[in-house]
Amino acid sequence: MLIFMPAICFAKVRNDSTILEKMWSYRRNYAHYTSSGGTNTYMRYTLNTERRNFTMFLVPTLYSFAKGERLYISEIYGKMESNGAHSFNTKPQVISSTIPHERQISTVFTDFLTPNIYDMTIYEEKILSPFYRKNRRYYRYEINNSDANLVHVAFRPKLKNTQLVKGYALVNANTGRVVYTMYDGEFDMLKFHVDAVYNNDGQNTVIPQRCVSDLNFKFAGNRISSHFLATYNTPTTLPDSLNEVNDRQMMDSLRTFQLNDEEKSIYQKYDEDRERDLEEAKKAKEQEDSLHPKKRSVGDVLWNIGDHLVTSSHADAMGADFSLSPIINPQYISYSRSRGLSYKIQVGARYNWNKKRYLTIQPQIGYNFKIKQFFHYTPIRMTYNPKRNGYAEIIVANGNRISNNSVKLAIENLNPGVENDEEFKNKDLEYFTDNYIQAVNNVAAFDWLEIKAGIVYHIRRADNESGMIEYDQPTVYRSFAPLLTLHVSPWRKGPYFTLNYECGIKGVFASTLSYERYEFDASHQFKLDPLRRINLKSGFGMYTNNKTTYFLDYANFRDENLPGGWEDDWTGNFQLVNSEWYNTSKYYFRFNTSYESPLLVFSFLPIIGKFIERETIYLSFLSIQHTRPYAEIGYGITNRFVSIGAFASFLNASFKDFGLKFTFELFRKW
């Protein structure tokens, strides 16, 4: 017996490993998704606002639930199609809902309806799947034989983190196909419990046959519980012409699972309230005095104002649509020591003449509290050839605040000794506001080459006009320049190159500056997997044929006063560079890289580590005129509340400075 015991133990290890290998390899060996025509799907969810207070008004997309009824139901019947290789997209065709203003709940909730367990992430760019081979380093597995054909596979995280789940699956011992799975997790203010049953007919085995998800939202004393049910491969196929039709009777004929008593009562109360409201409105209209029309109550007015303050607004009619970002939204606030506190909002408008010609206006408006200045950037674009990205565009903006020591140095050279005057030092003569208009035309000549050509006209006005007049200096500098930009992408998944040329012509529209500017920029993103990536960005630029170093304003090396958020503002930019450096060097060379990944360093810390969604390491180098080689290193974390980064800068090998930056992430995806 003692002789055979090791063999028995090794056999169990080999058997367990074989089961896991089959499970991890199932998609490659057996599974496929039949995407032609998509698959029909029916979805239903109920929401119960168990507790609420005034802070729910601040949650985007949940404003409608902050007052009024506590129970809601919504049903969707439509078609689900493959959206790329590893995700799915559902097109709603018929809708029935009791949610006010015909709103739908945030996709943060509905994302949990279609788990993609065989991919690296169960949901798009979130939740690492235990059924994916490369994720095995994050999970512990325990296997128990249930019967001859099914094996019980339990999984739990090696460390607690919001990107990991705990649960079990019933796995076919012969093929590794997941027959059923149940798991629990927490992500972005939501705790979730998911039960999914998978198809066994050899077709569409990647998607579940039925999925039930229970989600609980808790924030500042508010609590919403929700129950979601989704079924796939339903028999009824609707015409493609149907799109988001609100029809209860049609939904009654399409429903794959009958309503339970609670769901029926929600609809019944909704119908009774609606009938009563219509009756009251009819009576009010009959009694209304035409000389004294009924005024809207203060409460109604405030409610509508609040709705637009904290939720995105969208309207469309006769080929035109309009959108407005929430005016009160933490994610539009950012802070860094070099730039101070900034805030912005975005507005969008579009008018369609036809599918191939449309006009878009997308202004951004922001305020920088450090320099107490409003900024605006308003692009007006007429797209005439979408296939070739052909458009004509006019941009009106007040640009970045220019800090130019060259003007101040010129005054010092003309007035020897003035540099020692304390009053002169405090005049801030180096600061200018920059208003400009740019007109360009863009077209893709080939699939790998885009050409943009146009003109730009700058008016730079001194902040301290009286000080400039005192020293007999111009208060306004103008520049007119034709420009040419080439965007080159020779490989489909390779690096992206940009070449810029601008030539300032003196005398045109009172232009006072003559120069030539050349810039080259290269960027590439190595996507190692859905949650890990390496970002690379490098470039150089130079000014030639200019007699002064006034207003050296580069396209790819500048201080942005309207930050774009974590994704496009942190990676590729310097966080601690003095703002004066951007406009005083006749040349620059830069290199920026960052590595993003979950479960990197701080995720292993107790208590706080489980809430970290992503960690990022930054490394940047800069070489410019009149200073030693400059470098920055940084480390940042992102969780459901904020993104925080710590950065240190160095001149040569000597430490120079340290600073922090943060942006609010609260409800960023809502």
XYZ file of C-alpha atoms in Angstrom:
670
model
C 0.000 0.000 0.000
C 2.788 2.428 0.890
C 4.414 1.699 -2.458
C 1.295 2.619 -4.484
C 0.264 5.761 -2.465
C 2.683 8.151 -4.289
C 1.340 6.940 -7.621
C -2.216 7.661 -6.484
C -1.226 11.177 -5.385
C 0.599 11.898 -8.643
C -2.367 10.585 -10.619
C -4.685 13.065 -8.855
C -2.282 15.933 -9.565
C -2.072 14.928 -13.206
C -5.857 14.559 -13.419
C -6.468 17.978 -11.849
C -3.937 19.585 -14.176
C -5.551 17.890 -17.162
C -8.987 19.238 -16.248
C -7.635 22.775 -15.870
C -5.711 22.521 -19.149
C -8.875 21.427 -20.954
C -10.843 24.283 -19.376
C -8.228 26.900 -20.306
C -7.944 25.506 -23.855
C -11.648 25.024 -24.555
C -12.160 28.189 -26.581
C -9.184 27.443 -28.786
C -10.042 23.768 -29.298
C -13.830 23.727 -29.490
C -15.662 27.014 -29.000
C -16.629 29.464 -31.670
C -19.115 32.266 -31.962
C -21.445 32.272 -34.960
C -21.587 36.002 -35.676
C -23.381 36.018 -39.031
C -26.658 37.764 -38.330
C -25.953 37.819 -34.586
C -28.089 36.146 -31.969
C -31.430 37.271 -30.575
C -31.469 38.213 -26.922
C -33.994 39.163 -24.262
C -32.968 41.146 -21.166
C -34.927 42.228 -18.122
C -33.972 44.012 -14.939
C -35.613 45.445 -11.839
C -34.219 48.140 -9.572
C -35.092 48.756 -5.961
C -33.942 52.003 -4.354
C -33.732 50.744 -0.784
C -32.147 53.865 0.706
C -31.465 57.285 -0.764
C -30.464 60.777 0.266
C -29.507 64.047 -1.412
C -26.095 62.712 -2.518
C -27.752 60.462 -5.107
C -28.423 63.619 -7.126
C -24.655 63.771 -7.757
C -24.413 60.322 -9.338
C -24.529 60.550 -13.162
C -27.320 58.411 -14.718
C -28.932 57.803 -11.290
C -30.447 61.271 -10.976
C -33.821 59.923 -12.140
C -33.921 57.546 -9.170
C -33.156 60.227 -6.575
C -36.853 60.943 -6.029
C -40.191 59.441 -6.960
C -40.784 55.705 -7.182
C -38.410 53.211 -5.633
C -39.192 50.205 -7.835
C -38.573 50.143 -11.590
C -38.556 47.537 -14.329
C -37.114 47.595 -17.827
C -37.112 45.035 -20.661
C -35.059 44.945 -23.850
C -35.358 42.659 -26.852
C -32.739 42.924 -29.554
C -29.827 41.459 -31.401
C -26.371 40.772 -30.022
C -23.445 40.809 -32.418
C -19.744 40.251 -32.074
C -17.962 43.541 -31.445
C -14.424 42.697 -32.481
C -12.808 39.431 -31.515
C -13.560 39.310 -27.816
C -16.576 41.445 -26.947
C -20.254 41.759 -27.823
C -22.624 44.587 -28.595
C -26.407 44.512 -28.148
C -28.690 46.518 -30.428
C -32.013 47.229 -28.628
C -34.969 46.810 -30.979
C -37.964 46.774 -28.618
C -38.022 48.410 -25.177
C -40.505 48.500 -22.319
C -39.618 50.495 -19.214
C -41.057 52.352 -16.234
C -37.930 54.489 -15.734
C -38.773 58.238 -16.006
C -38.112 60.128 -19.248
C -37.553 56.790 -21.029
C -34.005 56.693 -19.700
C -32.049 53.461 -19.463
C -29.774 52.554 -16.608
C -26.029 53.060 -16.981
C -24.046 50.537 -19.012
C -22.001 50.031 -15.842
C -24.930 47.841 -14.728
C -25.811 46.211 -18.050
C -22.190 45.232 -18.749
C -22.681 42.384 -16.278
C -25.370 40.771 -18.451
C -22.988 39.107 -20.926
C -19.917 37.518 -19.320
C -17.163 36.473 -21.703
C -15.478 33.951 -19.417
C -13.034 32.479 -21.952
C -11.364 35.815 -22.641
C -8.714 37.411 -20.439
C -11.301 39.776 -18.965
C -14.853 38.623 -18.275
C -16.187 42.073 -19.125
C -14.604 44.592 -21.447
C -11.343 45.732 -19.830
C -12.347 44.628 -16.339
C -12.415 41.486 -14.133
C -9.637 38.981 -14.897
C -11.179 35.639 -15.831
C -10.176 32.479 -13.918
C -10.969 30.516 -17.103
C -8.115 32.164 -19.037
C -4.726 30.439 -18.918
C -2.538 33.515 -18.344
C -4.627 34.536 -15.328
C -3.849 31.331 -13.416
C -1.116 33.162 -11.489
C -3.825 35.242 -9.799
C -6.088 32.352 -8.702
C -6.072 29.210 -6.571
C -8.068 26.244 -7.895
C -9.637 23.301 -6.098
C -11.120 20.407 -8.071
C -13.699 17.897 -6.867
C -15.276 15.179 -8.993
C -19.060 15.629 -9.113
C -19.830 12.665 -11.382
C -18.377 10.874 -14.375
C -18.932 13.775 -16.784
C -18.933 16.945 -14.662
C -16.140 18.279 -12.465
C -16.576 20.912 -9.757
C -13.823 23.558 -10.091
C -13.663 26.142 -7.291
C -11.535 29.264 -7.708
C -10.522 32.083 -5.387
C -8.023 34.958 -5.664
C -4.523 34.594 -4.283
C -4.956 38.143 -3.005
C -8.018 40.331 -2.654
C -8.399 42.769 -5.524
C -11.277 44.422 -7.347
C -10.148 42.833 -10.640
C -10.604 39.262 -9.296
C -13.641 37.100 -8.478
C -14.435 34.117 -6.276
C -16.741 31.226 -7.196
C -16.954 27.846 -8.862
C -17.835 26.169 -12.153
C -19.166 22.843 -13.351
C -16.870 21.717 -16.151
C -17.304 18.953 -18.720
C -14.530 16.466 -17.918
C -14.060 15.448 -21.555
C -13.938 18.824 -23.331
C -13.318 21.398 -20.584
C -16.526 23.256 -21.489
C -18.016 25.307 -18.654
C -21.584 24.113 -18.195
C -22.421 26.442 -15.307
C -20.564 29.037 -13.281
C -21.269 31.206 -10.271
C -18.982 33.942 -8.980
C -18.953 37.027 -6.749
C -16.950 40.222 -6.987
C -16.852 43.984 -6.519
C -15.957 46.677 -9.049
C -16.582 50.422 -9.337
C -19.122 50.869 -6.503
C -20.941 47.632 -7.422
C -21.006 44.275 -5.666
C -22.158 41.542 -8.018
C -23.272 37.929 -7.946
C -23.516 36.139 -11.304
C -25.047 32.788 -12.299
C -24.574 31.690 -15.908
C -25.717 28.558 -17.750
C -23.972 27.831 -21.046
C -25.129 26.296 -24.318
C -24.385 22.661 -25.048
C -25.399 22.380 -28.699
C -21.969 23.093 -30.164
C -23.070 26.505 -31.453
C -22.427 29.786 -29.653
C -20.897 28.011 -26.668
C -18.884 31.117 -25.781
C -21.955 33.092 -24.725
C -24.320 31.920 -21.965
C -27.733 30.489 -22.636
C -29.055 32.265 -19.568
C -27.380 34.705 -17.187
C -28.714 36.052 -13.891
C -26.849 38.926 -12.220
C -27.596 40.534 -8.866
C -25.919 43.901 -8.383
C -25.825 46.097 -5.293
C -24.819 49.752 -5.386
C -23.781 51.570 -2.198
C -22.570 55.149 -1.959
C -22.785 57.689 0.881
C -25.771 55.989 2.505
C -27.567 55.315 -0.792
C -28.372 51.724 -1.648
C -29.835 50.266 -4.848
C -30.326 46.560 -5.407
C -30.924 45.254 -8.917
C -31.774 41.920 -10.487
C -30.859 41.238 -14.126
C -31.967 38.354 -16.318
C -30.699 37.735 -19.848
C -31.444 34.897 -22.270
C -29.719 34.336 -25.593
C -30.474 32.496 -28.844
C -34.163 33.356 -28.493
C -36.318 32.125 -31.409
C -37.957 35.340 -32.672
C -35.979 37.427 -35.157
C -37.148 41.013 -35.672
C -36.646 43.162 -38.792
C -33.448 45.221 -38.759
C -35.570 48.334 -39.316
C -36.857 48.136 -35.730
C -34.710 50.288 -33.464
C -35.529 51.095 -29.805
C -39.283 50.920 -30.287
C -41.079 51.520 -26.987
C -43.956 49.008 -27.168
C -45.266 47.046 -24.174
C -47.667 44.934 -26.198
C -44.932 43.811 -28.557
C -42.722 42.982 -25.586
C -45.510 40.791 -24.169
C -45.270 38.625 -27.285
C -41.456 38.467 -27.221
C -40.848 37.823 -23.526
C -39.036 34.490 -22.962
C -39.702 34.355 -19.202
C -43.031 35.394 -17.732
C -43.139 38.214 -15.210
C -43.332 37.306 -11.543
C -45.857 38.905 -9.186
C -43.501 41.687 -8.065
C -42.671 42.664 -11.651
C -46.348 42.656 -12.617
C -47.157 44.938 -9.680
C -44.477 47.443 -10.802
C -46.060 47.669 -14.249
C -49.546 47.869 -12.732
C -48.638 50.767 -10.443
C -46.866 52.537 -13.300
C -49.967 52.242 -15.506
C -52.258 53.474 -12.719
C -50.038 56.482 -11.981
C -49.754 57.325 -15.658
C -53.505 57.118 -16.179
C -54.099 59.348 -13.160
C -51.536 61.910 -14.377
C -53.151 62.015 -17.820
C -56.581 62.515 -16.260
C -55.309 65.328 -14.042
C -53.576 66.980 -16.989
C -56.786 66.791 -19.006
C -58.805 68.414 -16.214
C -56.193 71.111 -15.712
C -56.254 71.927 -19.403
C -60.049 72.230 -19.406
C -59.999 74.593 -16.405
C -57.038 76.630 -17.561
C -57.711 80.316 -18.155
C -56.130 81.384 -21.419
C -55.266 84.756 -19.871
C -53.503 83.152 -16.930
C -51.687 80.080 -18.176
C -50.505 77.648 -15.568
C -46.968 78.335 -14.419
C -44.477 75.627 -13.753
C -43.721 75.133 -10.089
C -40.355 76.156 -8.677
C -39.750 72.509 -7.791
C -40.214 71.383 -11.402
C -37.863 74.076 -12.666
C -35.176 73.222 -10.097
C -35.556 69.508 -10.861
C -34.958 70.059 -14.588
C -32.001 72.345 -13.884
C -30.512 69.717 -11.582
C -31.024 67.040 -14.201
C -28.850 68.945 -16.684
C -26.239 69.810 -14.066
C -25.321 66.239 -13.150
C -26.294 64.162 -16.204
C -25.304 64.268 -19.837
C -27.890 65.965 -22.028
C -28.722 64.787 -25.533
C -31.368 65.847 -28.031
C -31.890 65.235 -31.717
C -34.381 66.368 -34.351
C -34.481 66.607 -38.144
C -30.892 65.520 -38.711
C -29.408 67.562 -35.866
C -28.359 66.468 -32.414
C -26.939 68.225 -29.365
C -25.066 66.901 -26.338
C -23.754 68.498 -23.152
C -21.468 66.917 -20.606
C -22.615 67.101 -16.966
C -21.798 70.535 -15.593
C -21.191 69.118 -12.105
C -18.928 66.123 -12.622
C -15.839 65.355 -10.511
C -14.004 63.682 -13.398
C -13.575 67.039 -15.148
C -11.493 68.340 -12.234
C -7.742 67.765 -12.077
C -4.850 69.108 -10.014
C -1.090 69.219 -10.299
C 1.438 71.456 -8.599
C 2.714 72.896 -11.861
C -0.695 73.599 -13.435
C -2.849 74.031 -10.336
C -6.552 73.202 -10.218
C -8.402 72.939 -13.538
C -12.002 72.300 -14.533
C -13.709 71.902 -17.899
C -16.968 70.994 -19.626
C -17.675 69.826 -23.161
C -20.499 70.599 -25.557
C -21.265 68.797 -28.798
C -23.571 69.593 -31.717
C -23.973 67.900 -35.076
C -26.077 68.507 -38.160
C -26.394 65.799 -40.819
C -27.069 66.734 -44.430
C -26.665 63.074 -45.353
C -24.540 60.080 -44.323
C -21.498 61.481 -46.092
C -21.763 65.135 -45.123
C -22.255 66.592 -41.666
C -21.244 69.549 -39.527
C -19.919 69.132 -35.971
C -19.179 71.719 -33.295
C -17.458 70.456 -30.124
C -16.319 73.322 -27.899
C -14.428 72.782 -24.653
C -14.582 75.397 -21.924
C -12.327 75.375 -18.893
C -11.010 77.443 -16.021
C -7.581 77.330 -14.417
C -7.757 78.481 -10.818
C -4.004 78.987 -10.474
C -3.771 81.725 -13.102
C -7.465 82.705 -12.805
C -8.207 82.463 -16.495
C -10.924 80.965 -18.694
C -9.915 78.872 -21.669
C -11.926 77.810 -24.671
C -11.289 75.591 -27.659
C -13.975 75.524 -30.361
C -13.504 73.317 -33.434
C -16.114 73.672 -36.196
C -15.745 70.794 -38.634
C -17.455 70.089 -41.950
C -16.955 66.427 -42.865
C -17.415 65.809 -46.571
C -15.769 62.382 -47.038
C -15.932 60.160 -43.930
C -14.366 57.202 -45.743
C -11.191 59.224 -46.336
C -11.523 61.328 -43.185
C -11.986 64.327 -45.408
C -13.004 67.476 -43.568
C -12.566 71.233 -43.478
C -12.171 72.697 -40.003
C -11.964 76.074 -38.319
C -10.650 76.265 -34.743
C -11.155 79.347 -32.601
C -9.362 79.265 -29.245
C -7.455 81.309 -26.736
C -4.776 78.649 -26.488
C -2.314 78.218 -23.685
C -1.009 81.096 -21.643
C 2.423 81.904 -23.088
C 5.314 82.436 -20.697
C 8.117 84.107 -22.653
C 11.259 85.298 -20.899
C 12.739 86.461 -24.203
C 10.605 89.612 -24.178
C 11.645 90.358 -20.604
C 15.321 89.761 -21.420
C 15.065 92.157 -24.369
C 13.788 94.870 -21.997
C 16.678 94.164 -19.612
C 19.213 94.504 -22.445
C 17.712 97.851 -23.464
C 17.580 99.069 -19.844
C 20.792 98.004 -18.037
C 20.372 97.498 -14.302
C 16.595 97.203 -14.410
C 16.858 93.480 -13.617
C 17.838 94.429 -10.041
C 14.688 96.496 -9.553
C 12.195 94.611 -7.336
C 9.275 96.488 -8.894
C 10.406 95.357 -12.341
C 10.649 91.735 -11.191
C 7.031 91.805 -10.005
C 5.554 93.219 -13.214
C 5.146 89.750 -14.821
C 6.124 91.083 -18.228
C 6.815 87.578 -19.548
C 3.151 86.497 -19.599
C 0.925 86.761 -22.678
C -2.541 85.517 -23.588
C -2.771 83.744 -26.915
C -5.873 84.027 -29.104
C -5.763 82.252 -32.422
C -7.810 81.020 -35.359
C -6.828 78.066 -37.497
C -8.352 76.895 -40.785
C -7.330 73.522 -42.222
C -8.384 70.846 -44.670
C -7.675 67.187 -43.961
C -7.876 64.137 -46.217
C -6.476 60.595 -46.215
C -4.608 60.354 -49.514
C -3.897 56.690 -48.803
C -4.824 54.293 -46.024
C -1.444 54.998 -44.426
C -1.169 58.750 -45.075
C -3.284 61.727 -43.988
C -2.498 65.246 -45.138
C -3.628 68.352 -43.292
C -2.906 71.795 -44.736
C -4.075 75.260 -43.773
C -3.230 78.523 -42.052
C -3.028 79.756 -38.470
C -3.178 83.323 -37.152
C -2.105 84.208 -33.583
C -2.702 87.385 -31.590
C -0.584 87.359 -28.423
C -1.374 90.144 -25.995
C 0.672 91.079 -22.928
C -1.014 90.505 -19.578
C 0.628 93.685 -18.268
C 0.044 96.110 -21.145
C 0.892 99.207 -19.116
C 4.225 97.684 -18.134
C 5.110 96.998 -21.766
C 4.189 100.564 -22.736
C 6.354 101.882 -19.891
C 9.418 100.202 -21.409
C 8.451 101.141 -24.979
C 7.635 97.581 -26.035
C 4.757 96.305 -28.188
C 1.741 95.060 -26.251
C 0.541 92.817 -29.086
C 2.454 90.370 -31.277
C 0.824 88.862 -34.356
C 1.855 85.928 -36.507
C 0.474 84.455 -39.717
C 1.635 81.059 -40.945
C 0.722 78.404 -43.493
C 1.013 74.936 -41.972
C 1.312 71.351 -43.153
C 0.859 68.182 -41.094
C 1.418 64.611 -42.266
C 0.067 61.634 -40.311
C 1.776 58.414 -41.351
C 0.819 54.916 -40.203
C 2.653 52.481 -42.513
C 1.645 49.424 -40.511
C -1.837 48.585 -39.300
C -0.736 47.865 -35.738
C 2.585 49.662 -35.828
C 3.768 53.074 -34.657
C 2.084 56.309 -35.676
C 4.220 59.147 -37.073
C 3.418 62.857 -37.316
C 5.378 65.523 -39.190
C 4.591 69.222 -38.697
C 5.788 72.213 -40.670
C 4.814 75.851 -40.097
C 6.204 78.956 -41.782
C 5.579 82.385 -40.263
C 5.315 85.164 -42.858
C 5.985 88.695 -41.679
C 3.690 91.488 -42.868
C 0.579 89.419 -43.626
C -2.378 90.722 -41.574
C 0.054 92.888 -39.572
C 2.166 89.860 -38.667
C 5.364 90.811 -36.830
C 7.079 87.403 -36.619
C 9.024 85.429 -39.217
C 10.039 81.829 -38.524
C 9.973 78.201 -39.620
C 9.011 75.331 -37.326
C 9.682 71.630 -37.883
C 8.462 68.804 -35.658
C 8.503 65.026 -35.780
C 6.555 62.808 -33.402
C 6.237 59.023 -33.075
C 3.911 57.124 -30.761
C 2.979 53.514 -30.263
C 0.978 51.458 -27.807
C 1.931 47.861 -27.159
C -1.245 46.238 -25.890
C 0.060 43.197 -24.059
C -3.481 42.196 -23.121
C -6.753 44.037 -22.312
C -5.400 45.397 -19.007
C -1.641 45.690 -19.588
C -0.019 48.046 -22.062
C 3.190 49.920 -22.762
C 2.867 53.462 -24.139
C 5.766 54.999 -26.059
C 6.011 58.557 -27.344
C 9.044 60.408 -28.662
C 9.731 63.407 -30.831
C 11.802 66.454 -31.580
C 11.180 69.940 -32.867
C 13.101 73.058 -33.823
C 12.665 76.649 -34.953
C 14.790 78.030 -37.784
C 15.028 81.287 -39.711
C 13.884 83.350 -36.731
C 15.767 86.379 -35.482
C 14.245 86.241 -31.993
C 13.139 83.492 -29.632
C 9.752 85.113 -29.095
C 6.797 82.724 -28.742
C 8.359 79.393 -29.609
C 5.039 77.576 -29.608
C 5.368 73.881 -30.441
C 2.513 71.574 -31.409
C 3.766 68.467 -29.573
C 5.614 70.065 -26.653
C 3.382 72.474 -24.775
C 1.752 73.189 -21.433
C -1.920 72.178 -21.688
C -4.378 74.281 -19.699
C -7.402 72.185 -20.705
C -6.383 68.749 -19.400
C -7.920 65.714 -21.046
C -7.865 63.319 -18.087
C -5.743 60.328 -17.212
C -5.638 58.609 -20.581
C -4.488 61.479 -22.801
C -2.944 63.935 -20.345
C -0.729 61.952 -17.998
C 0.919 59.573 -20.445
C 3.124 61.473 -22.885
C 3.297 64.725 -20.912
C 5.735 66.129 -18.381
C 4.249 66.817 -14.973
C 6.954 68.938 -13.275
C 8.497 70.895 -16.156
C 8.588 74.643 -15.539
C 6.002 76.288 -17.823
C 8.649 78.755 -19.067
C 10.666 75.924 -20.614
C 8.029 75.226 -23.247
C 8.506 78.547 -25.045
C 12.197 79.459 -24.684
C 14.164 76.754 -26.509
C 14.857 76.703 -30.259
C 14.790 72.919 -30.157
C 13.632 70.017 -28.018
C 13.963 66.263 -27.875
C 11.559 64.254 -25.744
C 10.866 60.641 -24.862
C 7.964 59.418 -22.720
C 7.028 55.897 -21.773
C 4.606 54.326 -19.321
C 3.610 50.830 -18.293
C 0.048 50.135 -17.121
C -1.025 46.978 -15.348
C -3.300 45.739 -12.575
C -1.838 43.882 -9.601
C 1.608 45.449 -9.923
C 2.997 46.792 -6.617
C 0.554 48.432 -4.218
C -2.220 45.966 -5.044
C -0.486 43.531 -2.705
C -0.931 45.829 0.292
C -3.619 44.826 2.796
C -6.882 46.800 3.027
C -6.181 49.418 0.308
C -4.710 47.014 -2.252
C -8.010 45.342 -3.078
C -9.506 48.619 -4.365
C -6.690 49.442 -6.841
C -7.850 48.920 -10.424
C -4.677 49.909 -12.241
C -1.081 50.922 -11.541
C 1.179 52.900 -13.862
C 4.924 53.544 -13.971
C 6.116 56.645 -15.874
C 9.539 57.496 -17.286
C 10.289 60.651 -19.320
C 13.382 62.387 -20.736
C 13.803 65.895 -22.145
C 16.618 67.824 -23.765
C 16.206 71.544 -24.523
C 18.357 74.625 -24.990
C 20.046 76.317 -21.993
C 19.559 73.465 -19.503
C 20.979 70.080 -18.609
C 19.259 66.814 -19.575
C 16.003 66.515 -17.664
C 14.231 63.345 -16.505
C 11.027 62.457 -14.671
C 9.973 59.233 -13.019
C 6.513 58.630 -11.622
C 4.160 56.086 -10.187
C 0.367 56.280 -10.246
C -2.622 54.286 -9.060
C -6.249 54.357 -10.169
C -9.211 53.250 -8.101
C -12.923 53.953 -8.129
C -12.438 57.348 -6.472
C -9.266 59.015 -7.801
C -6.144 58.659 -9.887
C -3.080 59.751 -7.921
C 0.440 60.087 -9.253
C 3.728 60.916 -7.530
C 6.521 62.321 -9.706
C 10.178 63.186 -9.164
C 12.364 65.174 -11.553
C 16.130 65.198 -12.085
C 18.658 67.421 -13.872
C 21.474 65.109 -14.936
C 21.617 62.768 -11.940
C 20.743 65.461 -9.391
C 17.324 65.523 -7.757
C 15.356 68.636 -8.715
C 11.739 68.478 -7.625
C 8.855 66.350 -6.387
C 5.135 66.754 -7.014
C 1.742 65.077 -6.954
C -1.097 65.038 -9.435
C -4.634 63.756 -9.129
C -7.835 63.564 -11.113
C -11.206 62.430 -9.833
C -12.287 59.029 -11.133
C -15.543 58.818 -9.158
C -18.257 57.602 -11.561
C -15.901 58.140 -14.519
C -17.527 55.274 -16.430
C -21.120 56.048 -15.444
